[in-house]
């Protein structure tokens, strides 16, 4: 195939040499420009193929990320602990924490606080404020639980250590 293409090019050049009575230098220049054009066309074709491959890779990556996010959203929406808690679902300590932070009177409930808003926008703002306070409460209670667990483990460890120390001391006597 390559030899056929070369022979065809040579035959074409000889035809044009005879037809246009070109000099050998002009024919070589003409051949060079043809070869450069073919080379440029091939390079552009390769660049287009590379661009197409990069675009396909990017699309696949975006689809993978989209599916991962959809799985996370599905997980979160199906987890009852992750859903937004309604004001009626608050336990006593959560409600007291929010009341203390908002500095509400003892006889005023969070529901009354939200209902007393004059506009729907103000009502949403108050609900968001309460949710923010509840998130803060959850973070603090998580820290408290972790600290309590650490202190408990240390206490148990010190008691076990004291028992071992006393047993060894009694054996030595």
XYZ file of C-alpha atoms in Angstrom:
173
model
C 0.000 0.000 0.000
C 2.770 2.447 0.903
C 4.662 1.698 -2.318
C 1.484 2.140 -4.331
C 0.859 5.522 -2.696
C 4.449 6.635 -3.379
C 4.257 5.478 -6.979
C 0.918 7.229 -7.418
C 2.400 10.469 -6.050
C 5.406 10.179 -8.374
C 3.133 9.544 -11.350
C 0.985 12.523 -10.408
C 4.045 14.787 -10.131
C 5.323 13.645 -13.531
C 1.889 14.290 -15.008
C 1.868 17.843 -13.646
C 5.485 18.358 -14.723
C 4.492 17.512 -18.257
C 1.177 19.371 -18.109
C 2.393 22.604 -16.556
C 5.999 22.280 -17.625
C 7.160 22.806 -14.029
C 10.790 22.776 -13.135
C 12.079 20.069 -10.809
C 12.467 22.605 -7.986
C 8.875 23.805 -8.411
C 7.682 20.193 -8.425
C 9.597 19.483 -5.206
C 8.114 22.594 -3.596
C 4.676 21.538 -4.735
C 5.230 18.011 -3.374
C 6.533 19.471 -0.107
C 3.460 21.642 0.297
C 1.203 18.657 -0.403
C 3.044 16.562 2.173
C 2.891 19.407 4.716
C -0.844 19.743 4.108
C -1.347 16.017 4.616
C 0.770 16.134 7.767
C -1.265 19.073 9.124
C -4.505 17.284 8.305
C -3.311 14.156 10.132
C -2.184 16.216 13.135
C -5.547 17.984 13.279
C -7.311 14.651 12.983
C -5.219 13.259 15.865
C -5.949 16.357 17.966
C -9.670 15.941 17.325
C -9.495 12.284 18.339
C -7.581 13.257 21.513
C -10.124 15.993 22.286
C -12.948 13.514 21.762
C -11.269 11.004 24.113
C -10.740 13.679 26.773
C -14.373 14.779 26.461
C -15.585 11.181 26.821
C -13.348 10.675 29.878
C -14.667 13.898 31.412
C -18.277 12.877 30.788
C -17.657 9.464 32.368
C -16.037 11.095 35.408
C -18.955 13.506 35.812
C -21.421 10.611 35.562
C -19.498 8.639 38.224
C -19.549 11.646 40.554
C -23.245 12.188 39.856
C -24.054 8.560 40.704
C -21.984 8.772 43.905
C -23.850 11.922 44.953
C -27.193 10.303 44.143
C -26.251 7.318 46.339
C -25.297 9.670 49.186
C -28.540 11.622 48.807
C -30.536 8.394 48.802
C -28.705 7.216 51.926
C -29.304 10.500 53.739
C -32.961 10.727 52.746
C -33.634 7.157 53.896
C -31.861 7.609 57.253
C -34.432 8.823 59.809
C -31.703 10.301 62.029
C -30.587 12.626 59.226
C -34.013 14.108 58.503
C -34.865 17.557 59.777
C -36.462 17.260 63.149
C -39.788 18.980 63.519
C -40.421 21.195 66.516
C -42.881 18.658 67.891
C -40.222 15.919 67.861
C -37.781 17.673 70.198
C -36.916 16.047 73.485
C -36.933 17.936 76.771
C -33.208 18.723 76.866
C -33.158 19.931 73.239
C -36.126 22.204 73.843
C -34.634 23.613 77.049
C -31.298 24.240 75.332
C -32.995 26.139 72.483
C -35.160 28.128 74.942
C -32.108 29.116 76.993
C -30.160 30.165 73.912
C -33.089 32.208 72.588
C -33.724 33.604 76.099
C -37.426 32.783 75.992
C -39.585 33.040 79.091
C -40.401 29.841 80.986
C -44.020 29.764 79.812
C -43.236 30.455 76.130
C -42.643 27.392 73.949
C -40.613 27.164 70.765
C -43.816 26.660 68.776
C -45.188 29.922 70.143
C -41.909 31.645 69.313
C -42.148 30.481 65.683
C -45.881 31.274 65.434
C -45.338 34.804 66.725
C -43.443 35.677 63.538
C -45.290 38.255 61.471
C -44.205 37.138 57.982
C -43.564 33.719 56.461
C -39.988 34.775 55.803
C -39.464 35.666 59.459
C -41.036 32.318 60.422
C -38.580 30.421 58.186
C -35.761 32.465 59.638
C -36.787 31.526 63.189
C -37.093 27.844 62.249
C -33.629 27.956 60.706
C -32.314 29.652 63.840
C -33.770 26.849 65.987
C -32.291 24.182 63.672
C -28.901 25.870 63.917
C -29.151 25.847 67.699
C -30.137 22.169 67.657
C -27.147 21.316 65.461
C -24.924 23.147 67.930
C -26.578 21.215 70.773
C -25.889 17.923 68.991
C -22.231 18.850 68.525
C -21.891 19.787 72.181
C -23.646 16.619 73.346
C -21.374 14.538 71.095
C -18.335 16.188 72.670
C -19.792 15.610 76.124
C -20.452 11.930 75.386
C -16.919 11.476 74.062
C -15.434 13.179 77.111
C -17.612 11.099 79.435
C -16.502 7.919 77.667
C -12.832 8.861 77.992
C -13.215 9.671 81.695
C -15.075 6.379 82.226
C -12.326 4.379 80.530
C -9.666 6.175 82.588
C -11.587 5.529 85.807
C -12.026 1.840 85.021
C -8.352 1.602 84.065
C -7.237 3.241 87.301
C -9.462 0.930 89.376
C -8.068 -2.130 87.574
C -4.540 -0.792 88.046
C -5.159 -0.229 91.767
C -6.514 -3.768 92.172
C -3.486 -5.246 90.374
C -1.142 -3.139 92.508
C -2.831 -4.258 95.747
C -2.788 -7.927 94.695
C 0.933 -7.775 93.854
C 1.697 -5.965 97.105
C -0.163 -8.607 99.139
C 1.714 -11.416 97.324
C 5.062 -9.836 98.159
C 4.235 -9.669 101.896
